[in-house]
XYZ file of N, CA and C in Angstrom:
741
model
N -30.821 18.601 21.958
C -30.228 18.587 20.324
C -29.302 18.816 19.991
N -28.218 17.592 19.769
C -27.270 17.457 19.356
C -26.529 17.546 18.110
N -26.744 18.891 17.350
C -26.820 19.302 15.758
C -25.665 20.704 15.856
N -24.170 20.212 15.297
C -23.164 21.398 15.377
C -22.767 21.440 14.059
N -22.609 22.854 13.790
C -22.258 22.927 12.453
C -20.874 22.684 11.778
N -19.660 22.697 12.911
C -18.403 22.765 13.137
C -17.799 21.932 13.591
N -17.364 20.743 13.467
C -16.135 19.794 14.954
C -15.188 21.149 15.302
N -14.528 21.357 14.484
C -14.002 22.216 15.121
C -12.252 21.313 15.566
N -12.119 21.764 16.513
C -10.476 20.596 17.051
C -10.412 19.753 17.548
N -11.539 18.556 16.382
C -12.008 17.526 17.140
C -10.906 16.264 18.051
N -11.123 15.117 17.972
C -10.030 14.308 18.333
C -9.418 15.388 19.734
N -8.137 13.780 19.861
C -7.204 14.500 20.625
C -6.689 15.895 20.773
N -7.355 16.211 19.400
C -7.229 18.253 19.297
C -7.980 19.023 20.346
N -9.114 18.508 20.560
C -9.792 19.120 22.182
C -9.005 18.970 22.995
N -8.152 18.504 23.118
C -6.937 19.110 24.642
C -5.863 19.412 24.765
N -5.681 20.218 23.457
C -3.974 19.736 22.570
C -3.631 19.745 22.243
N -3.204 18.192 21.794
C -2.343 17.039 21.341
C -2.232 17.137 20.371
N -1.104 17.698 19.882
C -1.976 17.114 17.863
C -1.120 15.734 17.616
N -0.546 15.184 18.579
C -0.132 13.976 18.455
C -1.187 12.773 18.314
N -2.173 12.397 17.234
C -3.023 11.695 17.577
C -3.153 10.464 16.894
N -2.210 10.221 15.691
C -1.259 8.417 15.869
C -0.651 7.727 16.634
N -0.043 6.726 16.271
C 1.235 5.854 16.793
C 2.135 5.906 16.749
N 2.520 6.895 16.760
C 3.977 7.426 16.542
C 5.176 6.669 17.239
N 4.995 6.409 18.617
C 6.124 6.159 19.483
C 6.772 4.358 19.283
N 7.667 4.392 19.918
C 8.363 3.045 19.264
C 7.352 1.743 19.416
N 7.361 0.744 19.048
C 6.853 -0.327 19.463
C 7.445 -1.006 20.430
N 6.940 -2.108 21.833
C 7.607 -3.199 22.257
C 7.506 -3.926 21.555
N 8.536 -5.522 22.112
C 8.279 -6.369 20.890
C 7.159 -6.994 20.908
N 6.909 -7.450 21.967
C 5.809 -8.606 22.517
C 4.182 -8.070 22.015
N 3.806 -9.094 21.438
C 2.235 -8.811 20.965
C 1.314 -8.734 22.185
N 0.341 -7.827 22.428
C -0.581 -8.046 23.517
C -2.001 -7.975 22.787
N -2.549 -8.980 23.311
C -3.903 -9.408 22.676
C -5.251 -8.681 23.716
N -6.463 -8.165 22.984
C -7.183 -7.310 24.438
C -8.259 -8.920 24.167
N -9.618 -8.502 24.740
C -10.300 -9.461 24.300
C -10.990 -9.530 23.180
N -11.541 -10.601 22.056
C -12.030 -10.403 20.655
C -13.178 -9.614 20.989
N -14.032 -9.604 21.652
C -14.644 -9.128 21.838
C -14.888 -7.706 21.818
N -13.580 -7.130 23.027
C -13.762 -5.437 23.337
C -13.645 -4.922 21.985
N -14.378 -3.996 22.634
C -14.578 -2.509 21.419
C -13.404 -1.579 21.209
N -12.123 -0.895 21.274
C -11.147 0.135 20.857
C -11.715 1.604 20.507
N -11.756 2.704 22.270
C -12.226 3.977 21.164
C -11.180 4.296 20.793
N -11.492 4.915 19.403
C -10.513 5.755 18.821
C -9.894 6.761 17.905
N -9.848 7.431 17.082
C -9.743 9.094 16.308
C -10.175 8.405 14.794
N -10.361 9.050 14.465
C -10.309 8.095 12.855
C -8.546 8.386 11.757
N -8.060 9.361 12.863
C -6.484 9.244 12.199
C -5.632 7.988 13.311
N -6.024 7.679 13.735
C -5.457 6.587 14.960
C -6.429 5.096 13.994
N -7.314 5.397 13.125
C -7.700 3.799 12.082
C -7.128 3.505 10.657
N -6.929 4.824 10.296
C -5.582 5.082 9.353
C -3.915 4.382 9.659
N -4.242 5.038 11.185
C -2.305 4.436 11.449
C -1.935 2.975 11.737
N -3.174 2.507 12.178
C -3.127 0.879 12.558
C -2.443 0.210 10.923
N -1.987 -0.968 12.130
C -0.594 -1.575 10.772
C -1.894 -3.418 11.117
N -1.742 -3.956 9.455
C -1.773 -5.320 9.578
C -0.433 -5.979 8.884
N 0.114 -6.699 9.687
C 1.527 -7.151 9.725
C 1.151 -8.776 8.113
N 0.966 -9.250 8.584
C -0.015 -10.198 7.365
C -1.498 -10.278 7.202
N -1.784 -10.454 5.728
C -2.924 -10.423 4.929
C -4.115 -11.377 6.164
N -5.590 -11.212 6.107
C -6.349 -12.045 6.976
C -5.681 -11.797 8.711
N -4.720 -10.867 8.916
C -4.448 -11.131 10.539
C -5.302 -9.673 11.141
N -4.816 -9.987 12.403
C -5.282 -8.786 12.802
C -4.493 -7.640 13.200
N -5.428 -6.650 13.718
C -5.100 -5.242 13.030
C -4.211 -4.570 14.293
N -3.158 -3.906 14.782
C -1.785 -3.846 15.340
C -1.820 -2.376 15.884
N -2.032 -1.632 17.189
C -1.256 -0.982 17.627
C -0.812 -0.467 18.735
N 0.881 -0.189 18.213
C 1.425 -0.570 19.776
C 2.193 -1.849 20.326
N 1.524 -2.860 19.066
C 1.953 -4.175 18.999
C 0.576 -4.678 20.147
N -0.671 -4.271 20.091
C -1.730 -4.490 20.935
C -2.438 -4.748 19.712
N -3.327 -5.619 19.535
C -3.991 -6.277 18.679
C -5.559 -5.242 18.868
N -6.027 -5.419 17.437
C -8.106 -4.265 18.626
C -8.476 -5.475 17.399
N -9.932 -5.273 17.543
C -10.802 -6.558 16.833
C -11.855 -5.582 16.390
N -12.340 -4.579 16.609
C -13.188 -4.084 17.009
C -12.767 -2.178 17.320
N -13.711 -1.494 16.608
C -13.297 -0.070 17.383
C -14.833 1.415 17.051
N -14.397 2.291 17.829
C -15.457 2.356 17.731
C -14.902 4.653 17.896
N -15.777 5.331 17.372
C -15.476 6.374 17.051
C -16.856 7.681 16.611
N -16.465 8.567 17.336
C -17.333 9.880 17.192
C -16.789 10.625 16.284
N -17.865 11.277 15.375
C -17.214 11.937 14.608
C -18.852 12.453 13.471
N -18.217 13.655 13.304
C -19.254 14.036 12.239
C -19.995 14.359 11.033
N -21.462 13.772 10.722
C -21.502 13.476 9.017
C -21.243 14.446 8.175
N -20.759 14.054 7.415
C -20.447 15.478 6.459
C -20.994 15.467 4.889
N -20.993 14.075 5.248
C -21.975 13.597 3.575
C -22.481 12.242 3.649
N -23.472 11.975 2.901
C -24.455 11.123 3.081
C -25.196 10.678 1.659
N -25.134 9.389 1.508
C -25.557 9.167 -0.054
C -25.701 7.891 -0.441
N -26.932 7.530 -0.593
C -28.022 6.144 -0.983
C -27.402 5.258 -2.191
N -26.019 4.539 -1.989
C -25.511 3.976 -3.155
C -25.750 2.729 -3.120
N -27.401 2.108 -4.202
C -27.406 0.534 -4.361
C -27.131 -0.506 -3.131
N -28.427 -0.530 -2.308
C -27.998 -1.593 -0.704
C -28.172 -0.943 0.378
N -27.450 0.851 0.270
C -26.217 1.051 1.352
C -26.251 2.446 1.539
N -26.076 3.259 2.985
C -26.084 4.698 2.411
C -24.215 4.423 2.675
N -24.109 5.933 1.668
C -22.680 5.517 2.092
C -22.304 7.180 2.841
N -21.224 6.712 4.273
C -21.693 7.981 5.005
C -20.146 8.811 4.740
N -19.698 10.065 5.000
C -18.583 10.532 4.714
C -18.483 10.869 6.291
N -17.137 10.506 7.285
C -17.565 11.079 8.886
C -16.530 11.912 8.808
N -16.167 12.887 9.570
C -14.523 13.500 9.861
C -15.359 13.719 11.783
N -13.997 13.748 12.119
C -13.829 13.718 13.292
C -12.559 15.175 13.765
N -12.068 15.919 12.501
C -10.932 17.147 13.264
C -9.946 16.321 13.207
N -9.171 14.680 13.373
C -8.351 14.522 13.141
C -7.911 14.051 11.803
N -9.668 13.234 11.123
C -8.788 13.172 9.651
C -10.591 12.664 9.153
N -10.520 11.807 8.156
C -12.347 11.621 7.508
C -12.171 9.862 7.295
N -13.117 9.179 7.077
C -13.339 8.142 6.825
C -14.898 8.028 6.133
N -14.990 6.842 5.284
C -15.644 6.527 4.010
C -16.846 5.019 5.258
N -17.821 5.230 5.750
C -18.733 4.428 6.111
C -20.057 4.276 5.435
N -20.278 2.609 5.719
C -21.143 2.375 4.295
C -22.004 1.416 5.162
N -23.137 2.075 5.607
C -24.068 1.512 6.021
C -25.404 0.544 5.120
N -25.383 -0.859 5.127
C -26.421 -1.511 4.511
C -27.798 -1.840 4.950
N -28.595 -1.720 4.188
C -30.066 -2.268 4.366
C -30.312 -3.226 2.873
N -31.665 -3.959 3.640
C -32.589 -4.659 3.374
C -33.118 -4.144 2.196
N -33.109 -4.440 0.614
C -33.563 -3.333 -0.205
C -35.645 -3.919 -0.628
N -35.286 -5.031 0.451
C -36.945 -5.316 0.608
C -37.646 -4.233 1.446
N -37.123 -3.948 2.028
C -37.897 -3.001 3.517
C -37.576 -1.771 2.803
N -37.407 -0.943 2.259
C -37.402 -0.120 0.959
C -36.558 0.843 1.685
N -36.281 1.649 1.575
C -34.958 2.985 1.638
C -35.213 3.178 2.621
N -33.612 3.509 3.202
C -33.481 3.848 4.829
C -32.817 5.056 4.457
N -33.581 5.996 5.535
C -33.496 7.718 5.442
C -32.594 7.675 6.453
N -31.533 8.381 5.863
C -30.647 8.392 5.812
C -30.123 9.699 7.051
N -29.237 9.728 7.936
C -28.660 10.805 9.010
C -28.193 11.749 8.491
N -28.804 13.191 8.962
C -28.509 14.191 8.754
C -27.183 14.667 8.812
N -26.496 16.069 7.475
C -25.652 16.273 7.660
C -25.123 17.073 8.858
N -23.979 17.193 9.446
C -23.260 18.400 10.358
C -24.230 18.057 11.628
N -24.506 16.000 12.150
C -24.725 15.973 12.636
C -23.730 15.399 13.717
N -23.323 15.174 14.807
C -22.319 13.807 15.734
C -23.039 12.622 15.411
N -22.622 11.702 14.884
C -23.185 10.378 15.179
C -22.051 9.514 16.138
N -22.187 8.582 16.600
C -20.527 6.728 17.463
C -20.911 6.410 16.110
N -19.648 5.995 15.968
C -19.813 4.524 14.748
C -18.916 3.875 15.825
N -19.265 2.146 15.516
C -18.774 0.834 16.067
C -18.642 -0.088 15.162
N -17.617 -0.625 14.848
C -17.166 -1.942 13.854
C -16.268 -2.149 14.337
N -15.673 -3.745 13.598
C -15.250 -4.270 13.302
C -13.703 -3.323 11.701
N -13.140 -3.521 12.394
C -12.425 -3.058 11.045
C -11.896 -4.248 9.792
N -11.473 -3.376 8.106
C -11.603 -4.750 8.088
C -10.639 -3.598 6.943
N -9.269 -4.087 5.841
C -8.717 -3.898 4.927
C -9.016 -4.168 3.833
N -9.591 -3.279 2.380
C -9.147 -4.361 1.282
C -9.134 -3.725 0.345
N -8.135 -3.815 -0.956
C -7.800 -2.388 -1.802
C -6.615 -1.764 -1.084
N -6.019 -1.721 -0.009
C -5.026 -1.045 1.051
C -5.870 -0.336 1.440
N -7.187 -0.077 1.783
C -7.972 1.033 2.285
C -8.696 0.129 3.165
N -8.406 1.294 4.735
C -9.415 0.706 5.852
C -10.609 0.926 5.664
N -11.632 -0.040 6.387
C -13.419 0.461 6.457
C -13.634 -0.384 7.630
N -14.772 -0.194 8.021
C -15.303 -0.166 9.310
C -16.696 -1.027 8.736
N -16.084 -2.253 9.186
C -17.515 -3.515 8.580
C -18.418 -3.365 9.620
N -19.984 -4.094 8.658
C -21.046 -4.058 10.122
C -20.913 -3.051 11.016
N -21.349 -1.366 10.478
C -21.119 -0.848 11.141
C -23.000 -0.643 12.139
N -22.822 -0.402 13.111
C -23.370 0.421 14.364
C -22.906 1.839 14.161
N -24.124 2.434 13.562
C -24.080 4.358 13.791
C -25.602 4.818 14.116
N -25.662 5.386 15.542
C -26.694 5.900 16.287
C -26.146 7.663 16.326
N -27.035 8.217 16.604
C -26.555 9.649 16.574
C -26.181 9.912 17.671
N -25.479 10.857 18.447
C -25.344 11.160 19.470
C -26.251 12.633 20.096
N -26.617 12.114 20.746
C -28.456 13.075 21.508
C -27.494 13.818 22.591
N -26.456 13.570 23.552
C -25.558 14.508 24.251
C -24.250 15.074 23.996
N -24.334 16.437 23.526
C -22.801 16.821 23.382
C -21.480 15.967 24.321
N -21.559 16.109 25.761
C -20.986 15.315 26.713
C -20.257 13.722 26.184
N -21.420 13.086 25.736
C -20.938 12.512 24.637
C -19.581 12.465 24.258
N -19.163 13.430 23.207
C -18.139 13.745 22.436
C -16.915 13.983 23.076
N -17.090 14.379 24.024
C -16.153 14.721 25.694
C -15.591 13.334 26.014
N -16.361 12.847 26.661
C -16.223 11.189 27.188
C -15.591 10.524 26.479
N -16.113 10.144 25.104
C -15.654 9.386 23.903
C -14.567 9.708 24.029
N -13.517 11.015 23.684
C -12.263 11.432 23.220
C -11.283 11.143 24.478
N -11.962 11.755 26.199
C -11.093 10.717 27.128
C -11.078 9.485 27.084
N -11.626 8.908 26.996
C -11.871 7.542 26.812
C -11.163 6.897 25.752
N -10.559 7.818 24.658
C -9.612 7.281 22.914
C -8.568 7.433 24.219
N -8.099 8.755 24.913
C -6.570 8.495 25.591
C -6.394 7.915 26.260
N -7.691 7.683 27.066
C -7.451 6.541 28.783
C -6.432 5.033 27.434
N -7.066 4.805 26.415
C -7.309 3.778 25.923
C -5.429 3.500 25.235
N -5.482 4.842 24.541
C -4.303 4.598 24.108
C -3.154 4.390 24.957
N -2.840 5.627 26.279
C -2.150 5.582 27.229
C -1.949 3.989 27.874
N -3.166 3.452 28.331
C -3.392 1.682 28.245
C -2.487 0.544 27.367
N -2.721 1.259 25.714
C -1.707 0.685 24.881
C -0.351 0.918 24.838
N 0.216 1.670 25.747
C 1.525 2.080 26.001
C 1.665 1.447 27.101
N 0.738 1.192 28.045
C 1.445 1.268 29.715
C 0.247 0.180 30.183
N 0.589 -1.153 29.474
C -0.761 -2.113 29.462
C -0.403 -2.515 31.018
N 0.204 -2.619 31.844
C 0.379 -3.525 33.154
C 0.336 -2.733 34.601
N 0.004 -0.887 33.904
C -0.984 0.421 34.866
C -1.968 0.758 34.287
N -2.585 1.349 35.713
C -4.097 1.920 35.084
C -4.051 3.629 34.636
N -4.776 3.987 33.866
C -5.255 5.557 33.320
C -5.938 5.774 34.536
N -5.932 7.078 35.215
C -7.265 7.208 35.875
C -7.141 8.990 35.862
N -7.914 9.382 36.529
C -8.209 10.810 36.472
C -8.659 11.361 37.590
N -8.088 12.453 37.903
C -8.148 13.637 39.260
C -9.076 14.309 39.605
N -9.068 15.151 40.637
C -10.107 15.445 40.798
C -9.727 16.772 39.736
N -9.224 16.979 39.065
C -8.650 18.198 38.276
C -9.395 18.188 36.821
N -9.724 16.703 36.352
C -10.103 16.290 35.037
C -8.252 15.955 33.882
N -7.286 15.879 34.990
C -6.370 15.259 34.090
C -5.465 14.265 34.184
N -5.658 13.662 33.000
C -5.105 12.254 33.328
C -3.429 11.571 33.311
N -3.335 10.589 34.354
C -2.470 10.255 34.569
C -2.374 8.600 35.264
N -1.243 8.225 34.617
C -1.145 6.611 34.504
C -0.614 6.636 36.033
N -1.300 4.931 36.488
C -0.802 4.294 38.311
C -0.412 3.290 37.994
N 0.179 2.691 39.170
C 0.295 1.626 38.951
C -1.395 0.749 39.962
N -1.702 0.011 38.778
C -3.050 -1.013 39.806
C -2.778 -0.741 41.366
N -4.477 -0.560 41.882
C -4.204 -0.872 43.375
C -4.769 -2.142 43.648
N -4.088 -2.044 45.265
C -4.444 -3.299 45.533
C -6.015 -4.158 45.579
N -6.145 -4.959 45.925
C -7.217 -5.702 45.713
C -8.089 -5.776 47.149
N -7.171 -5.148 47.840
C -7.962 -4.780 49.486
C -8.239 -3.275 49.061
N -9.467 -2.888 50.288
C -9.405 -1.378 50.068
C -10.887 -1.252 50.488
N -11.305 0.176 50.594
C -13.036 0.503 50.896
C -13.775 -0.469 49.257
N -15.159 -0.403 49.468
C -15.672 -0.644 48.467
C -15.958 0.431 47.417
N -16.321 1.245 47.869
C -16.040 2.816 47.138
C -15.108 2.059 45.930
N -13.492 1.998 46.139
C -11.946 1.837 45.341
C -12.815 1.045 44.954
N -12.935 -0.836 45.181
C -13.254 -1.452 44.356
C -13.704 -1.531 43.496
N -14.815 -1.333 44.228
C -16.163 -0.753 43.003
C -15.280 0.341 41.159
N -14.920 0.679 41.672
C -14.214 1.914 40.626
C -12.970 0.860 39.695
N -12.327 0.698 40.944
C -11.039 -0.047 40.157
C -11.914 -1.402 39.199
N -12.827 -1.624 39.390
C -13.247 -3.477 39.019
C -13.751 -2.358 38.047
N -14.518 -1.439 37.856
C -15.492 -0.693 36.488
C -14.034 -0.338 35.302
N -13.159 -0.120 36.280
C -12.122 0.734 34.966
C -11.471 -0.606 34.730
N -11.179 -2.066 35.407
C -10.953 -2.689 34.651
C -11.373 -3.700 33.448
N -12.537 -3.294 33.873
C -13.805 -4.271 32.455
C -14.454 -3.317 31.444
N -14.177 -1.622 31.636
C -14.349 -0.857 30.728
C -13.677 -1.459 29.585
N -12.470 -1.349 29.591
C -12.269 -1.392 28.205
C -12.926 -2.980 26.877
N -12.902 -3.483 27.442
C -14.300 -4.802 27.202
C -15.523 -5.315 27.273
N -15.949 -3.874 28.252
C -17.711 -4.214 28.460
C -18.152 -2.209 27.787
N -18.177 -2.342 26.134
C -17.959 -1.430 25.861
C -19.819 -0.536 26.196
N -20.638 -1.350 25.900
C -21.965 -1.091 26.896
C -22.408 -0.184 27.981
N -21.023 -0.798 28.592
C -20.658 -0.375 30.214
C -21.405 -1.974 31.336
N -20.664 -1.947 31.971
C -20.060 -2.793 33.573
C -21.646 -2.800 33.738
N -22.921 -3.560 34.011
C -24.137 -4.194 34.577
C -23.829 -3.872 36.411
N -24.518 -3.084 37.263
C -24.463 -2.896 39.028
C -24.107 -4.392 39.207
N -25.207 -4.962 38.930
C -25.220 -6.105 39.386
C -24.130 -7.685 39.209
N -23.522 -7.337 38.398
C -22.491 -8.264 37.989
C -21.537 -7.908 38.674
N -20.922 -6.384 38.672
C -20.475 -5.852 40.105
C -20.365 -5.956 41.005
N -21.261 -6.264 41.790
C -21.558 -6.725 43.071
C -21.848 -8.387 42.892
N -22.322 -9.092 41.906
C -21.913 -10.359 42.374
C -20.080 -11.004 42.542
N -19.402 -10.129 41.406
C -18.624 -10.212 41.501
C -17.540 -9.953 42.529
N -17.739 -8.791 43.831
C -17.218 -7.913 44.526
C -18.136 -8.739 46.126
N -19.102 -9.445 45.661
C -19.450 -9.805 47.091
C -20.396 -8.729 48.024
N -21.228 -8.375 47.167
C -21.159 -6.894 47.420
C -23.268 -6.999 46.967
N -23.554 -5.751 48.017
C -25.200 -5.883 48.288
C -25.343 -4.711 47.179
N -26.407 -4.906 45.970
C -26.136 -4.180 44.908
C -26.988 -3.374 45.233
N -27.687 -2.852 46.701
C -28.112 -1.201 46.289
C -27.396 -0.465 47.435
N -26.169 -1.621 47.868
C -24.534 -0.595 48.035
C -23.810 -0.062 46.734
N -24.138 -1.303 46.160
C -22.972 -0.491 44.776
C -23.533 0.523 44.421
N -25.070 0.046 43.961
C -25.476 1.355 42.969
C -25.606 2.597 44.228
N -25.601 2.450 44.928
C -25.015 3.974 45.873
C -23.775 4.424 46.047
N -22.681 3.855 45.735
C -21.892 3.814 45.584
C -21.122 4.311 44.115
N -22.159 3.777 43.104
C -22.125 4.449 41.589
C -22.528 5.358 41.726
N -23.538 6.199 42.127
C -23.763 7.734 41.695
C -23.241 7.990 42.384
N -22.198 7.972 44.338
C -21.158 8.782 43.988
C -20.161 9.104 43.102
N -19.333 7.772 42.473
C -18.210 7.606 41.170
C -19.109 8.792 40.597
N -20.440 8.931 40.223
C -20.925 9.426 39.162
C -20.916 10.943 39.557
N -21.136 11.462 40.242
C -21.394 12.500 40.894
C -19.793 13.202 40.833
N -18.738 12.009 41.081
C -17.320 13.023 40.912
C -16.641 12.488 39.924
N -17.810 12.661 38.811
C -17.015 12.781 37.616
C -16.535 10.928 37.133
N -16.257 10.571 37.908
C -15.099 9.494 37.132
C -16.064 7.721 36.815
N -16.851 8.093 37.306
C -17.750 6.973 36.067
C -19.093 7.809 35.336
N -19.519 6.839 34.322
C -20.513 7.749 33.462
C -21.326 6.365 33.652
N -22.929 7.001 32.656
C -23.252 5.863 32.231
C -22.900 5.405 31.369
N -23.422 4.113 30.230
C -23.119 3.090 29.404
C -23.922 3.149 27.998
N -23.954 2.729 27.677
C -24.931 3.212 26.162
C -26.075 2.390 27.078
N -26.491 0.536 27.838
C -26.989 1.102 28.809
C -27.183 1.290 29.734
N -28.353 1.904 30.317
C -28.402 2.808 31.604
C -28.435 1.769 32.918
N -28.956 0.981 32.916
C -27.722 0.012 33.753
C -26.552 -0.684 33.573
N -25.605 -0.080 32.663
C -24.172 -0.295 32.712
C -23.481 0.247 33.125
N -21.933 0.938 33.750
C -21.260 2.295 33.945
C -19.703 1.907 33.479
N -19.463 2.903 32.595
C -17.909 3.073 32.370
C -16.943 4.030 33.016
N -15.539 3.140 32.996
C -14.834 3.904 33.761
C -14.207 5.694 33.190
N -14.353 6.664 33.243
C -13.978 8.165 32.702
C -12.440 7.640 32.745
């Protein structure tokens, strides 16, 4: 039961890094992500992204983002004309998220306050205020997901600054950036590289069957290696139990 009364130092502050926005100098060449990709962020980063032109995409570090996901605590929930307006806070900032429902289906029961929720959706700017459009909101059942999301957001942040390098984690849980690995290697290394490469564009998880087909490996062998990677803390199950994400 993931019910917690105080978020404490949420977002990147959990790891002692007070800089959670995008203050570093930007490069001059824009880099595009797949349009269907979801970028894990903190709420402060949502407020910090820029939109150079009206109706254009949102950017951080000159990387365009189409949709975002974040985890925070519900601080307030108000039913307002066919929608529930949530105030969600993650320790780096707060944001209002409106979840619409069909009036004909009856009033929707709001999430209670002081619980963690995972929110994903596309960014929208209206009257100078950023919001998450068509949000998908679900309760966080396992507190470990909060930690995973923060690590995932840090990794995405580092990738945005170093798009040609991979972000990995060593045995002590420390993040570091390295050059992409060779295409050759042991099956487990190839599987790890494939999951890490696909994770930014497949937020629900990379299916074992897809990994097997893409790498021309036996699916049972792939699943065995994935179990080892999970035990080593390098991979974890996505929102889909049959999919996996790199830490």
